[in-house]
XYZ file of C-alpha atoms in Angstrom:
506
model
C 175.258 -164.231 15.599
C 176.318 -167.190 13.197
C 175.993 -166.326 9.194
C 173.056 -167.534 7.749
C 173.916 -169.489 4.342
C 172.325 -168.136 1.155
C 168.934 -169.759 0.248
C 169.648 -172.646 -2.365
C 168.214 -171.424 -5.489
C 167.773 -173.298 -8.659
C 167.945 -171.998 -12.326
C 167.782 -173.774 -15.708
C 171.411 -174.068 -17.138
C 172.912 -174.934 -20.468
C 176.400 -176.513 -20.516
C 178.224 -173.435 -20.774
C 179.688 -171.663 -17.839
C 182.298 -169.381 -16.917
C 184.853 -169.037 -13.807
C 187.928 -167.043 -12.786
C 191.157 -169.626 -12.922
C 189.451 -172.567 -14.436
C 190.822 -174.076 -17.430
C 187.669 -174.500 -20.464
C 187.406 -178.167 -22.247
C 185.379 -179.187 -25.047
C 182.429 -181.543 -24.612
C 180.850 -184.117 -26.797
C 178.551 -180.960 -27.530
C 178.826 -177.267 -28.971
C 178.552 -175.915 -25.481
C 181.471 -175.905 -23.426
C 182.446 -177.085 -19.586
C 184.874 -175.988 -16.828
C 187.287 -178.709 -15.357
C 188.321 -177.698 -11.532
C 191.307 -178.429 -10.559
C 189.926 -181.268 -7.398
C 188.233 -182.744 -10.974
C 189.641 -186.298 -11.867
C 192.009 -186.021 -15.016
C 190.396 -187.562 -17.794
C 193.010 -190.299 -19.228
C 191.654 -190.956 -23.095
C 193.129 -192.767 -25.657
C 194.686 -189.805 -27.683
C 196.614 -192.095 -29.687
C 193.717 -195.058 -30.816
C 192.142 -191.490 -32.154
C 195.082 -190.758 -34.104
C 195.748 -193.868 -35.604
C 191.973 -194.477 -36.535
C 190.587 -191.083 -37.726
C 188.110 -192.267 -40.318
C 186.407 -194.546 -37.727
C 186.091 -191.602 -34.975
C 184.785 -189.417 -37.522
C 182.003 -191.173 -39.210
C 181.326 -192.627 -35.717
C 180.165 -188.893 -34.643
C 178.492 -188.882 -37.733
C 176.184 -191.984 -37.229
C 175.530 -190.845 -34.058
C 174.367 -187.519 -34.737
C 177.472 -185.736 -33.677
C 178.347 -184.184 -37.136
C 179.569 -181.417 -35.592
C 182.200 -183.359 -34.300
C 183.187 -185.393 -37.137
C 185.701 -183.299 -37.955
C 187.634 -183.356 -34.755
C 189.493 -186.293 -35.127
C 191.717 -184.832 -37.953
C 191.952 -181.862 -35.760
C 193.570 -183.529 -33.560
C 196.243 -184.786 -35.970
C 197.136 -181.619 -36.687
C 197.588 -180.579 -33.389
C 199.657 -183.677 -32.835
C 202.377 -182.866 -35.826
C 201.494 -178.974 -33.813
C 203.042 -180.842 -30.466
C 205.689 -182.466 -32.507
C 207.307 -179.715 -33.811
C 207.163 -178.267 -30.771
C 209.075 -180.889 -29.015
C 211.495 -180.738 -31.788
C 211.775 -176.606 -31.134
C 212.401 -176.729 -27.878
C 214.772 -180.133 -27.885
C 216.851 -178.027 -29.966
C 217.236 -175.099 -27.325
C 217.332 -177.577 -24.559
C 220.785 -178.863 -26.173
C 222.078 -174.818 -26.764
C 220.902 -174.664 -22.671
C 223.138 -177.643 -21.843
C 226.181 -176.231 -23.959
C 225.415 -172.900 -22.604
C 225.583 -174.370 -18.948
C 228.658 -176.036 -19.238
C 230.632 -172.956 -20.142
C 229.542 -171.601 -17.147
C 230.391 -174.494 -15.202
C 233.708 -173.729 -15.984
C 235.216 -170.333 -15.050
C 238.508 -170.957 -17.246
C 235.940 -170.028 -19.793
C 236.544 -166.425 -19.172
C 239.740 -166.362 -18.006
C 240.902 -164.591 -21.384
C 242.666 -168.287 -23.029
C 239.661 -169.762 -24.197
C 237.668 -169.066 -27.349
C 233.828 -168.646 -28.562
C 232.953 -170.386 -31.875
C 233.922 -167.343 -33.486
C 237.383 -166.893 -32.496
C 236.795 -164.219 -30.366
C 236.840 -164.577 -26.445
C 234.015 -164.828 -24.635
C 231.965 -162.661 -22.227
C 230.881 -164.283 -19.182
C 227.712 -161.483 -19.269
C 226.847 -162.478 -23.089
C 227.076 -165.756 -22.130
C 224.606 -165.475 -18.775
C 222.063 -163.588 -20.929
C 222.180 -166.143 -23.745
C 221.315 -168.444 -20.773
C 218.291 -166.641 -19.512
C 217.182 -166.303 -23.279
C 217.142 -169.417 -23.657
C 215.536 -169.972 -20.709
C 212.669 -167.716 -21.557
C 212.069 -169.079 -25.118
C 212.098 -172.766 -23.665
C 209.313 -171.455 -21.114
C 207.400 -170.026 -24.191
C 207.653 -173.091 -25.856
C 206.573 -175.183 -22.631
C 203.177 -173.300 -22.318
C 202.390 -173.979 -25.980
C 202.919 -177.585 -25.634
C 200.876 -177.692 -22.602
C 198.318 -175.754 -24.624
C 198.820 -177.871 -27.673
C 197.858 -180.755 -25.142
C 195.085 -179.397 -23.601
C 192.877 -179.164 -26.838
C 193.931 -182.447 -27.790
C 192.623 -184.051 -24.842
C 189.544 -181.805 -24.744
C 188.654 -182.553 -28.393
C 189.297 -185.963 -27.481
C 187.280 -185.969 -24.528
C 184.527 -184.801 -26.173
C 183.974 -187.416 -28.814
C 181.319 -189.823 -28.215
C 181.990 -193.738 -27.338
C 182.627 -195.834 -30.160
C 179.582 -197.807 -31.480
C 178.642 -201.933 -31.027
C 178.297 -203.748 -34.018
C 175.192 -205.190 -32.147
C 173.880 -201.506 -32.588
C 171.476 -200.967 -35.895
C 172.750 -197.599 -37.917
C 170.754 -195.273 -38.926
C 167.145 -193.716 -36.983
C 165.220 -197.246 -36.421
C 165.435 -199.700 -34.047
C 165.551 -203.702 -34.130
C 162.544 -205.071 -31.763
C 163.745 -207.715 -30.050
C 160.498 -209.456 -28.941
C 157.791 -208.598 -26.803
C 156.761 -208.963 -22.748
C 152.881 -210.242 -22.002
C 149.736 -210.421 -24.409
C 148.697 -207.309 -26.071
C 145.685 -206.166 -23.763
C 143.140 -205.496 -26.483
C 142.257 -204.530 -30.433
C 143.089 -201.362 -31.226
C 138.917 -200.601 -31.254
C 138.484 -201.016 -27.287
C 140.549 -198.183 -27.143
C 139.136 -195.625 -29.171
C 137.890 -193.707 -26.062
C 141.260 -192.288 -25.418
C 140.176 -189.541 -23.168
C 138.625 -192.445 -20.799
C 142.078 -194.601 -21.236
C 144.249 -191.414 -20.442
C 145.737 -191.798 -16.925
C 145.933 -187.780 -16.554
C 141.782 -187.989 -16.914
C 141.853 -191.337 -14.673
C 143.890 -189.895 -11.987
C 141.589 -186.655 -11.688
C 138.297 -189.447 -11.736
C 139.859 -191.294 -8.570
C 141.751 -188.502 -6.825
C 145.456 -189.726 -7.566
C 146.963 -186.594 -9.474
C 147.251 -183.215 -9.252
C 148.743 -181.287 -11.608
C 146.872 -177.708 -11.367
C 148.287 -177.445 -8.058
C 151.757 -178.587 -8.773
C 151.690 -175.330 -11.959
C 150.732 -173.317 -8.755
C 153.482 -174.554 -6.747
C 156.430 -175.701 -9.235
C 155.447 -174.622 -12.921
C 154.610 -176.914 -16.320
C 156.074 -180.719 -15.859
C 155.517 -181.153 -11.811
C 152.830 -183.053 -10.471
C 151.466 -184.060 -6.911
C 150.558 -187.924 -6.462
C 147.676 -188.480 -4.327
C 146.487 -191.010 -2.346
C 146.514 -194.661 -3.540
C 149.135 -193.394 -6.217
C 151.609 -192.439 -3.695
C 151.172 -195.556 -2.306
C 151.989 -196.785 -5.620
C 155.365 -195.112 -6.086
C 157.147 -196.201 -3.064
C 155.218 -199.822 -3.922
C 156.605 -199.832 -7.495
C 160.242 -198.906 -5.637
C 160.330 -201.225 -2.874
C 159.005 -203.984 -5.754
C 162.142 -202.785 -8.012
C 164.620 -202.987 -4.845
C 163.718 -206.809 -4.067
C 163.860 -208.287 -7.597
C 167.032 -206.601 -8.047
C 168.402 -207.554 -4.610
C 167.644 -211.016 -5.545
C 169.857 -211.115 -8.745
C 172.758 -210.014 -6.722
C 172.277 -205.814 -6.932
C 173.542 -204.121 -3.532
C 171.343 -201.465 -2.474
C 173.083 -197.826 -2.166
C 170.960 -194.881 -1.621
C 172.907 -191.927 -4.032
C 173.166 -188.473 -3.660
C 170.567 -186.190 -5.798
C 173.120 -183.243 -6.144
C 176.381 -183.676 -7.847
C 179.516 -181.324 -9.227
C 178.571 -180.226 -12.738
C 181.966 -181.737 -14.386
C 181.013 -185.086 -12.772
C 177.374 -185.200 -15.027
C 180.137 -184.315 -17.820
C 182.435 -186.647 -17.397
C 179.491 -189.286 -17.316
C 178.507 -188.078 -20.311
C 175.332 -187.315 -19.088
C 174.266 -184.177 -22.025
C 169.898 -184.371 -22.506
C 169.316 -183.252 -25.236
C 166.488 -181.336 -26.539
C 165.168 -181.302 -30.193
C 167.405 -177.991 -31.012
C 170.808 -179.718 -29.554
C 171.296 -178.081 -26.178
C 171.994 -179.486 -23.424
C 169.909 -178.510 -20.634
C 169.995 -179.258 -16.806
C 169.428 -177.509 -13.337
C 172.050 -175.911 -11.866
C 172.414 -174.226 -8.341
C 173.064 -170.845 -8.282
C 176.194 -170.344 -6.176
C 177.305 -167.320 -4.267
C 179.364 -164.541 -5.844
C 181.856 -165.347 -3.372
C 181.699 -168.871 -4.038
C 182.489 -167.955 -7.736
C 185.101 -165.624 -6.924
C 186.818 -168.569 -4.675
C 186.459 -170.672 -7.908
C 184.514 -173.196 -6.335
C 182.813 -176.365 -8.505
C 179.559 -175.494 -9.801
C 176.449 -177.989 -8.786
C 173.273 -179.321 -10.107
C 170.870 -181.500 -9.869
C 171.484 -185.341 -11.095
C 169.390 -186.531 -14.238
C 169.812 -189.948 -13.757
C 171.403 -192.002 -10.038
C 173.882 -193.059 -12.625
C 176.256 -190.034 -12.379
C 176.414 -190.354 -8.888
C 177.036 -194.454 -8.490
C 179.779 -193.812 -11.585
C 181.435 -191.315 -9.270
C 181.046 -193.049 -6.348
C 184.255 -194.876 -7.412
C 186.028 -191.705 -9.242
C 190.083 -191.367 -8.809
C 190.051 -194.906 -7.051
C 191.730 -198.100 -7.740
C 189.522 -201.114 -7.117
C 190.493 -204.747 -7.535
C 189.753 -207.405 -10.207
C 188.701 -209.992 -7.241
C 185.770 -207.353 -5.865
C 184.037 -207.231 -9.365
C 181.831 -207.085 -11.253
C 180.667 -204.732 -8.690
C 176.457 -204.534 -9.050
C 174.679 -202.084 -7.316
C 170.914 -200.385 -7.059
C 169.190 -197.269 -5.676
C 166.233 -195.161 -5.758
C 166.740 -191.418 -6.164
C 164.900 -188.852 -7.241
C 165.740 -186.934 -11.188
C 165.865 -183.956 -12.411
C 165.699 -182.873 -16.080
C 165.065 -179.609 -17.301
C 164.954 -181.029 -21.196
C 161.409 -178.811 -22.646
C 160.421 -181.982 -25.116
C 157.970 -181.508 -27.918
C 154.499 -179.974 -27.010
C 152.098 -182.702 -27.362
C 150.630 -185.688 -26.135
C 153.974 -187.812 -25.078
C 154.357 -184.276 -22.793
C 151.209 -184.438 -21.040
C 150.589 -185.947 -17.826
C 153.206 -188.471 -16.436
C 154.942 -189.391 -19.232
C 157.919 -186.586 -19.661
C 157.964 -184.445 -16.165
C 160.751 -182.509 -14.702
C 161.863 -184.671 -11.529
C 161.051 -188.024 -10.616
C 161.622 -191.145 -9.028
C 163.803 -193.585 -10.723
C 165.366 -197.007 -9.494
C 168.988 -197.248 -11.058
C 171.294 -200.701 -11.427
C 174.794 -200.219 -12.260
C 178.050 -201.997 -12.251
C 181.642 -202.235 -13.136
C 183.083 -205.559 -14.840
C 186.376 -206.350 -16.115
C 187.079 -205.083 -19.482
C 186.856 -207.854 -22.607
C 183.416 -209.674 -21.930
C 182.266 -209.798 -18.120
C 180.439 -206.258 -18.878
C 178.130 -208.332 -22.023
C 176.754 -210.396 -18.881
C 175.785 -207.796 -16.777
C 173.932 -206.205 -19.544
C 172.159 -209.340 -20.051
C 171.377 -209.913 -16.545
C 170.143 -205.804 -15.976
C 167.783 -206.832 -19.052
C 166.243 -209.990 -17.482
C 165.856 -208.030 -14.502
C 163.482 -205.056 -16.208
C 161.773 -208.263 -18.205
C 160.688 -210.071 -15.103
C 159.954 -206.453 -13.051
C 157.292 -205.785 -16.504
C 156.236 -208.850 -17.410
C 154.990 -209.799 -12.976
C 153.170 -206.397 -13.467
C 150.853 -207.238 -16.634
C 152.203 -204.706 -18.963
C 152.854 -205.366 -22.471
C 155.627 -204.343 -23.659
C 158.523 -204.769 -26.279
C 162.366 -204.672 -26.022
C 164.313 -203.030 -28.734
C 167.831 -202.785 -29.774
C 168.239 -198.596 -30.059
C 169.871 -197.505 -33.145
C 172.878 -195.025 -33.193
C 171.495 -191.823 -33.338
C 169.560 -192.839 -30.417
C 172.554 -193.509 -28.325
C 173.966 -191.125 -25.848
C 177.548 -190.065 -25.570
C 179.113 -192.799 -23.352
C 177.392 -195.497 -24.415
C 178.198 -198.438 -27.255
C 175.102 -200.253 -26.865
C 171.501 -199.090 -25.585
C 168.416 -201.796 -25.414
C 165.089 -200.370 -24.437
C 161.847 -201.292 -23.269
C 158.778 -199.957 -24.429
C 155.249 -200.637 -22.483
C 151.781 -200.339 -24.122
C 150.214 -196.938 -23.477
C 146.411 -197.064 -24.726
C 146.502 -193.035 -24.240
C 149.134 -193.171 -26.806
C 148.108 -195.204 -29.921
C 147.971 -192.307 -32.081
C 151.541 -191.977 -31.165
C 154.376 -194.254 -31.651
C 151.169 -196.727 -32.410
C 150.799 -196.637 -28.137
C 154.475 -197.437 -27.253
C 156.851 -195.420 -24.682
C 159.712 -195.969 -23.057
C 160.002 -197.085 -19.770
C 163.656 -198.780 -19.128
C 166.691 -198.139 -21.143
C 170.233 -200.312 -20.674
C 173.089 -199.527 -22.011
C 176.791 -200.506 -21.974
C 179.167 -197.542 -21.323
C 182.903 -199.653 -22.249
C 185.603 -197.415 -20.536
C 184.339 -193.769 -21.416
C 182.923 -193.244 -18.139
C 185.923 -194.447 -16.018
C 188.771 -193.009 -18.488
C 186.854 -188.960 -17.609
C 186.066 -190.263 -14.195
C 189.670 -191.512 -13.646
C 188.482 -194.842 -11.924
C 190.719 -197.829 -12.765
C 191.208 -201.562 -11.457
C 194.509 -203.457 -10.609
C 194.451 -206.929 -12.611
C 194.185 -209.986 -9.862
C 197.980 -210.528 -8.916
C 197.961 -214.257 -9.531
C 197.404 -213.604 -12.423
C 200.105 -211.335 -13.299
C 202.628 -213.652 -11.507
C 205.502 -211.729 -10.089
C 204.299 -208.344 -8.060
C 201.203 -206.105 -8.243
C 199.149 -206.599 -11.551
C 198.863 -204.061 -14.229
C 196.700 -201.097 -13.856
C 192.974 -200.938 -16.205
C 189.754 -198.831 -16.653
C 186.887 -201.289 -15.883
C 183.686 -200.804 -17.776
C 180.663 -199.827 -16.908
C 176.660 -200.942 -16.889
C 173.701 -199.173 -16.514
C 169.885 -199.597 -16.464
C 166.468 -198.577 -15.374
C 165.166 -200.860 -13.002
C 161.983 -198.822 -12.493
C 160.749 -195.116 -14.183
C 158.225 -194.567 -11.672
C 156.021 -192.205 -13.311
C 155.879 -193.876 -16.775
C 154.974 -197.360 -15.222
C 152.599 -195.605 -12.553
C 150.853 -194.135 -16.048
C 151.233 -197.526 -18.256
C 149.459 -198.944 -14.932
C 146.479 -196.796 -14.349
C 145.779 -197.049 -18.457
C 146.123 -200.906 -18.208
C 144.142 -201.628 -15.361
C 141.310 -199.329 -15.917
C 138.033 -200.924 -15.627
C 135.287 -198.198 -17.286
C 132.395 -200.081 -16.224
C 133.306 -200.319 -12.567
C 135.446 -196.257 -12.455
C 138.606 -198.596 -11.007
C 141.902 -199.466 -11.473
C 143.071 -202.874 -10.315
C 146.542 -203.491 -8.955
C 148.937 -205.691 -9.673
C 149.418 -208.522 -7.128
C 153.444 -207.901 -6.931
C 152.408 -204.683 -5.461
C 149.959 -205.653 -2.656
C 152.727 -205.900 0.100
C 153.257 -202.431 -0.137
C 149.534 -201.443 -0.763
C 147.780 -202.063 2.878
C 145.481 -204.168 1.657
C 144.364 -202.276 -1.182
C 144.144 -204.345 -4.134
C 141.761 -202.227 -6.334
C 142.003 -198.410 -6.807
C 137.964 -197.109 -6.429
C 136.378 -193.699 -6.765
C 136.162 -191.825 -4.041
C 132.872 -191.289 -2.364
């Protein structure tokens, strides 16, 4: 009979993991990460680090890092470490060579030659020296290497560098806003009735006491017209994008764990740990020391690694691409009313854009262009909304530069005065592709003579549609009390069949 595989099982996992014959490295967090040997090689610039500690460190500590801060410095001293290590074993790598040429030459020991003591010299002293200094060299070797490692992984671990475009500190710069503001702040004073968790149950287009049955706190079932409504929403996503140039790629949802590290993909949750689901593997999987996986947070791990140890070329970018996939995040959030409902729920479907540009400018346009992209998606369905540029300690490990854009929640004005998130951008320089190991060859012509030079493009990211959080912002926006309805927007009536208002159910 064939073997049946073990079921796939699922479990809650912080950042920190062990396996036989797999080297540890250092994240941009206190937990820590295994690096397989089929992983790509992160290449970081050790020495920019080096030469520029102050900058490093009170980058980590605008960011929220602080644990890090000191790292940089660390790494300095495990530089001069390396140094003096090089210096040990160049010195015993001469006494090798001397050592070698004696017993090149078997005169040595024919009784008329001399040691530098005046005393003839024994071919067997001479042949142990040589494997002693063979030995200590070795020594010496695997402390460099180790020396090396924690340099890199330190390294590794530190978060992008930070746009001067960025605002440092806690609070963001709002940029402007998308649409009319839908009402005073009195017409919504009936927040139960506003609440899309209450409007959902009224027309039959949530469940969420059967998804606790089924999956636990943060799942849902969408019902009806609202599953309608999410592949609408995606489909409505897919074609803007596609017409500002965005190829369509459909990703996988599962992905190696060191890939989600290397994209410096760490949520975190308000006590700092960095939470995400991971399959459970065999124990003979584990003894074989195979990669761990989990479950993507976010398409952009796997369209970053769709291009990992590869060489692409300068005439094939910027390279734009979009997909729907669904997310999973295992981040708890605060108790409260930004965790009820729709708004912060444990897998969902998300439409990604990314890209890779040439390094030095090209990546400042595709940021723009992701941006007008979520503004027209917004503003054609009727929400209000605002874009803002995220401060520091709101930015995530890779990134330099984060924009996001908030739509009106009624539900939530006596939150965050009714604002949530629903797209975020952000600009990711080289981090990604230095961990990843992706690079691009410069276009030949203009190199002149042979191949151009070898560099790590930079990446772009954005949310072209949060299903969930829109689905929410549109049930609360288009409620109609008087009438128990919910109208929907006219972008999405291709993809309704012919359902233009959401009624209750007789």
């Amino acid at each position: 009979m064939p073997s049946i595989a073990p079921p796939l099982t699922v479990t809650t996992h912080i950042y920190s993991v062990v396996r036989p014959k797999i080297r540890h490295f250092s994240v941009s967090s206190s937990c820590c990460e295994v690096r397989p040997s089929i992983a790509p090689k992160p290449i970081i610039n050790v020495k920019h680090i080096r030469q520029n500690p102050d900058l490093y460190s009170r980058n980590c500590n605008e960011r929220n890092y602080q644990r890090l801060s000191e790292h940089p410095f660390k790494i300095i001293k495990l530089f001069d470490e390396w140094k003096a290590l090089q210096q040990s074993a160049r010195s015993l790598r001469e006494r090798n060579n001397n050592v070698r040429t004696k017993l090149s030459h078997a005169k040595t020991f024919s009784g008329r030659e001399v040691g530098d003591n005046g005393l003839p010299e024994s071919r067997d002293g001479t042949l142990e020296e040589a494997r002693q200094l063979k030995q200590q060299i070795g020594e010496i070797e695997k402390q460099e290497e180790k020396v090396s490692a924690k340099m890199e992984d330190l390294a590794a671990g530190l978060p992008n560098l930070t746009s001067k475009e960025t605002p440092v500190g806690d609070e963001p710069t709002v940029l402007g806003y998308i649409n009319k503001h839908p009402g005073s702040p009195s017409s919504f004073s009936d927040s139960t009735w506003r609440n899309h968790v209450h409007i959902g149950n009224e027309l039959d287009l949530l469940d969420f006491a059967g998804a606790a049955t089924t999956s636990g706190w943060g799942w849902y079932y969408l019902k009806n017209e609202a599953a309608l409504l999410e592949q609408a929403l995606v489909q409505y996503a897919l074609s803007v994008a596609m017409k500002h140039g965005f190829a369509v790629v459909s990703p996988p949802s599962m992905v190696y764990s060191h890939i989600g590290t290397a994209c410096g993909f760490r949520p975190r949750d308000q006590t700092d740990m960095q939470q995400i689901y991971s399959v459970q593997q065999s124990e003979q999987d584990r003894e074989r020391g195979k990669p761990e996986l989990c479950l993507a947070g976010t398409a952009e791990i796997p369209f970053a690694s769709m291009k990992a140890d590869t060489v692409m070329e300068e005439t094939h970018l910027p390279l734009q691409i979009v997909g729907s996939s669904r997310c999973y995040r295992a981040e708890a959030g605060a108790r409260g009313v930004e965790t009820k409902g729709l708004y912060r729920v444990h897998e969902f479907t998300k439409v990604e854009m990314f890209g890779w540009t040439m390094p030095g400018g090209p990546e400042a346009e595709l940021f723009t262009k992701m941006v007008s992209t979520q503004k027209e998606i917004l503003q054609n369905l009727g929400l209000h909304c605002r874009i803002l540029e995220m401060p520091s300690t709101d930015l995530g490990a890779s990134a330099v530069r984060k924009q996001d854009i908030e739509a009106f929640f009624p539900s939530r004005c006596e939150k965050d005065e009714g604002w949530g998130e629903v797209t975020s951008t952000s600009i990711c320089t080289d981090y990604q592709t230095r961990r990843l190991r992706t690079r691009v060859r410069e276009d030949a012509s203009k190199a002149g003579a042979g191949q151009g030079k070898l560099e790590y493009p930079y990446t772009v990211n954005g949310t072209a549609m949060a299903v969930p959080r829109v689905l929410a912002a549109l049930l609360e926006n288009g409620w109609d009390e008087k009438e128990i309805s919910v109208t929907i927007p006219k972008v999405l009536w291709p993809w309704m069949h012919g359902i233009e208002v959401i009624k209750k159910k007789r």
